[in-house]
CSV table of C-alpha atoms and ligand atoms in Angstrom, one decimal:
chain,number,residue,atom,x,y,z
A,1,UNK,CA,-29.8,27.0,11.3
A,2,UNK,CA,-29.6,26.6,7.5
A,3,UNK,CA,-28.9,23.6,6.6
A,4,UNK,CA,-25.1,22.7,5.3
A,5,UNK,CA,-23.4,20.1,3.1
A,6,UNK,CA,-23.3,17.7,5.7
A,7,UNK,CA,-26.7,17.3,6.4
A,8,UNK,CA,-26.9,16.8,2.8
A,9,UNK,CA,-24.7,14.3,3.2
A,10,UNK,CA,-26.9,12.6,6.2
A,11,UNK,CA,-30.0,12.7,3.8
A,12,UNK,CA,-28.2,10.6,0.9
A,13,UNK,CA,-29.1,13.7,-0.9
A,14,UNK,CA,-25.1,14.2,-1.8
A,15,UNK,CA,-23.1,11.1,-1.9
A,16,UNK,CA,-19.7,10.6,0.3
A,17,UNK,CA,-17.6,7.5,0.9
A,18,UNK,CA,-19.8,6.5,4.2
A,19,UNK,CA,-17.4,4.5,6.9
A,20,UNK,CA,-19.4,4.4,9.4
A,21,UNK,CA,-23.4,5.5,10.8
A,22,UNK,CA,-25.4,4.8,13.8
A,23,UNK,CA,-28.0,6.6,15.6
A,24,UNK,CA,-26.1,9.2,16.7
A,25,UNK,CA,-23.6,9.7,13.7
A,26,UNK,CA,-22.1,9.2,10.7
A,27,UNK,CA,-18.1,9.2,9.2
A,28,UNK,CA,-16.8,9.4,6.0
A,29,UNK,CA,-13.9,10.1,4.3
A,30,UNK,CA,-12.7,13.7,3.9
A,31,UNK,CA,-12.7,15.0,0.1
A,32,UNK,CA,-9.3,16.6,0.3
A,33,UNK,CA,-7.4,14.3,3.0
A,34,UNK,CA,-5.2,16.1,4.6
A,35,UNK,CA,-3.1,12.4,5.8
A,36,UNK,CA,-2.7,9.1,4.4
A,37,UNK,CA,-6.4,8.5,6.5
A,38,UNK,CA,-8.4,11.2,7.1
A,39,UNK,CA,-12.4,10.9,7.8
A,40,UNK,CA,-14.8,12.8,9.6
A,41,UNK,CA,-17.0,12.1,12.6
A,42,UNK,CA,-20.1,14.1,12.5
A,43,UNK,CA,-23.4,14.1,14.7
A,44,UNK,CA,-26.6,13.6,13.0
A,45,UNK,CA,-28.1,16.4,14.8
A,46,UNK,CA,-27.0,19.7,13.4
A,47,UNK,CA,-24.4,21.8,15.8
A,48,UNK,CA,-23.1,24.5,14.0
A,49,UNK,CA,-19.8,24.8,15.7
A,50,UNK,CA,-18.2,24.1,19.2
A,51,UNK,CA,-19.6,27.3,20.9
A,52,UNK,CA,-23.4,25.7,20.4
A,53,UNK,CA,-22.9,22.6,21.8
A,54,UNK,CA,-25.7,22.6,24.6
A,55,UNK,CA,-25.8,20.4,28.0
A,56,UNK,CA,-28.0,18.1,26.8
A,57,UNK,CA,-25.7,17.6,23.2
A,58,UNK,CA,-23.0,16.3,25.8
A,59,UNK,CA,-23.8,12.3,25.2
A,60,UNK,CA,-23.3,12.7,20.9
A,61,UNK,CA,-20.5,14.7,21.3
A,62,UNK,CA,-18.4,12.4,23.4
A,63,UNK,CA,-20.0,9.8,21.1
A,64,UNK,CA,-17.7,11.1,18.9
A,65,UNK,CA,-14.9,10.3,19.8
A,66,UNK,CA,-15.8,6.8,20.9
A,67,UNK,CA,-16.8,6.7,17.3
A,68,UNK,CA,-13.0,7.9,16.4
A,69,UNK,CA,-11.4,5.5,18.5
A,70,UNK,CA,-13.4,2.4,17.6
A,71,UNK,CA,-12.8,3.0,13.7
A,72,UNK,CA,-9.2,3.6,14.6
A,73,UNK,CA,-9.5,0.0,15.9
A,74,UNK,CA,-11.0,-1.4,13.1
A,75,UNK,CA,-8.7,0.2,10.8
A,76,UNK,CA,-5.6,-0.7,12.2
A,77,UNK,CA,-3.9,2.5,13.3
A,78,UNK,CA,-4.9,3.0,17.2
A,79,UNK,CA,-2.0,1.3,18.5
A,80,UNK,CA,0.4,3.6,16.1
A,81,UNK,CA,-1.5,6.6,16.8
A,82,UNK,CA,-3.5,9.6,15.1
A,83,UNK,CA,-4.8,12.9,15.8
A,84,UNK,CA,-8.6,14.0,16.4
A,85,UNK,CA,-9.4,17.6,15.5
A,86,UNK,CA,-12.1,19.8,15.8
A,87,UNK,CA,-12.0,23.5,14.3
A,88,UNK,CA,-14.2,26.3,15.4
A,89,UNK,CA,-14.9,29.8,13.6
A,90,UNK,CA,-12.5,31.7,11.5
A,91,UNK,CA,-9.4,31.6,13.4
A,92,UNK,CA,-10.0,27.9,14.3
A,93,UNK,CA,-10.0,27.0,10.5
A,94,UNK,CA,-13.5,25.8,10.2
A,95,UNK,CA,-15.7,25.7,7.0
A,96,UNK,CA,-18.4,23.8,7.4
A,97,UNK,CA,-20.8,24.7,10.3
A,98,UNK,CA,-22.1,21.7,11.5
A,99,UNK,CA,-19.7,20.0,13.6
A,100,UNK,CA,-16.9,17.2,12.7
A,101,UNK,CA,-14.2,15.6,14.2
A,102,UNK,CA,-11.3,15.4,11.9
A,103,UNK,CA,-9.1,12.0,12.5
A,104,UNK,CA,-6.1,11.9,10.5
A,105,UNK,CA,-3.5,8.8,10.6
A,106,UNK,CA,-1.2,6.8,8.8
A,107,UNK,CA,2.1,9.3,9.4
A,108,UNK,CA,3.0,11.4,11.9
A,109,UNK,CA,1.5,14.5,12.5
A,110,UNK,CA,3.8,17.7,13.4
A,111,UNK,CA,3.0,20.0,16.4
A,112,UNK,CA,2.5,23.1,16.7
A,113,UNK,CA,-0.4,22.5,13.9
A,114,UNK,CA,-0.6,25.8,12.3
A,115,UNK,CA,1.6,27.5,10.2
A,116,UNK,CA,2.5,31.1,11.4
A,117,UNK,CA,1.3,34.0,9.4
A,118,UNK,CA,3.4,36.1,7.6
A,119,UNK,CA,4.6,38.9,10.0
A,120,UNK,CA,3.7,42.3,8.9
A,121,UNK,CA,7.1,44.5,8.4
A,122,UNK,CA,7.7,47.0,11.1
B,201,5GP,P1,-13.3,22.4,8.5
B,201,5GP,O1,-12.4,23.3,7.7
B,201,5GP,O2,-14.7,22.9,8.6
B,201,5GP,O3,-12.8,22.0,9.9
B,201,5GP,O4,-13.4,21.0,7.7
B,201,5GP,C1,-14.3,20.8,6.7
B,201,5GP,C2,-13.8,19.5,6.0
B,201,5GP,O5,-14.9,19.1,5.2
B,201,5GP,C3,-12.6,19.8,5.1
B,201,5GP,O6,-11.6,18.9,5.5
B,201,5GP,C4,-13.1,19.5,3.7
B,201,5GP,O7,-12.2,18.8,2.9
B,201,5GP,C5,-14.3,18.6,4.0
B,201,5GP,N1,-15.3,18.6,3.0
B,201,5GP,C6,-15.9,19.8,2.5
B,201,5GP,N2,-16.8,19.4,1.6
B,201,5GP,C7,-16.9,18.1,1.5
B,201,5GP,C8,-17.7,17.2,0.8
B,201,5GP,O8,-18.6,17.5,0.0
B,201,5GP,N3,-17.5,15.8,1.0
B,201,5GP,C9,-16.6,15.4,1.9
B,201,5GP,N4,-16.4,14.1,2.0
B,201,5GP,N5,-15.8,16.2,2.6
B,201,5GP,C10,-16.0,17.6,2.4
């Protein structure tokens, strides 16, 4: 797998507004926030998207979202609520192919979350 921004962002070899790292993974805050908070959740090891994730990957990708929830602890917005995303592949919206888990808080978030297309005339 060729390696991708985020690893860069592992090594220190790009800089990002780091929130959070452990063995398993890092968060930091999204460049173009998409909410009042928005950070991602990534796993050190590189998965390129959802569809690679392997049996043994199972532990550091549920560690995700442990990692979610205890920074949505610490930063005051579990009790009010917020919204863990992961995209895969072109119609799931994702750009970067290592895997990340989008948390976005601080207003309310609207559901369905997509917009719909623009309908082709008949
Ligand atoms: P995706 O579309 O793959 O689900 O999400 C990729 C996310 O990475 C986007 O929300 C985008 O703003 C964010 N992103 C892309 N490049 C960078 C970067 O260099 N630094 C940071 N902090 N976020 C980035």
């Amino acid at each position: 797998m060729s390696e991708t921004l985020f690893t860069k962002i592992i090594n220190r070899e790009i800089p990002a507004d780091i929130i959070y790292e452990d063995d398993l993974a890092l968060a930091f805050n999204d460049i173009n926030p998409q909410a009042p908070t928005h950070f991602l959740v990534i796993p050190k090891k590189p998965i390129a998207t959802i569809n690679d994730i392997q049996q043994a990957d199972r532990e550091v990708v549920g560690h995700l979202h442990w990692v979610a929830a205890q920074l949505a602890e610490q930063q005051g917005f579990a009790e009010q609520g917020y919204r863990t995303v992961m995209n895969c592949n072109e119609y799931g919206g994702q750009t970067v192919f290592h895997i990340h888990l989008h948390v976005l808080a601080g207003k309310p978030m609207g559901w369905p979350p997509y917009q719909e297309r623009l309908k082709t005339p008949v």
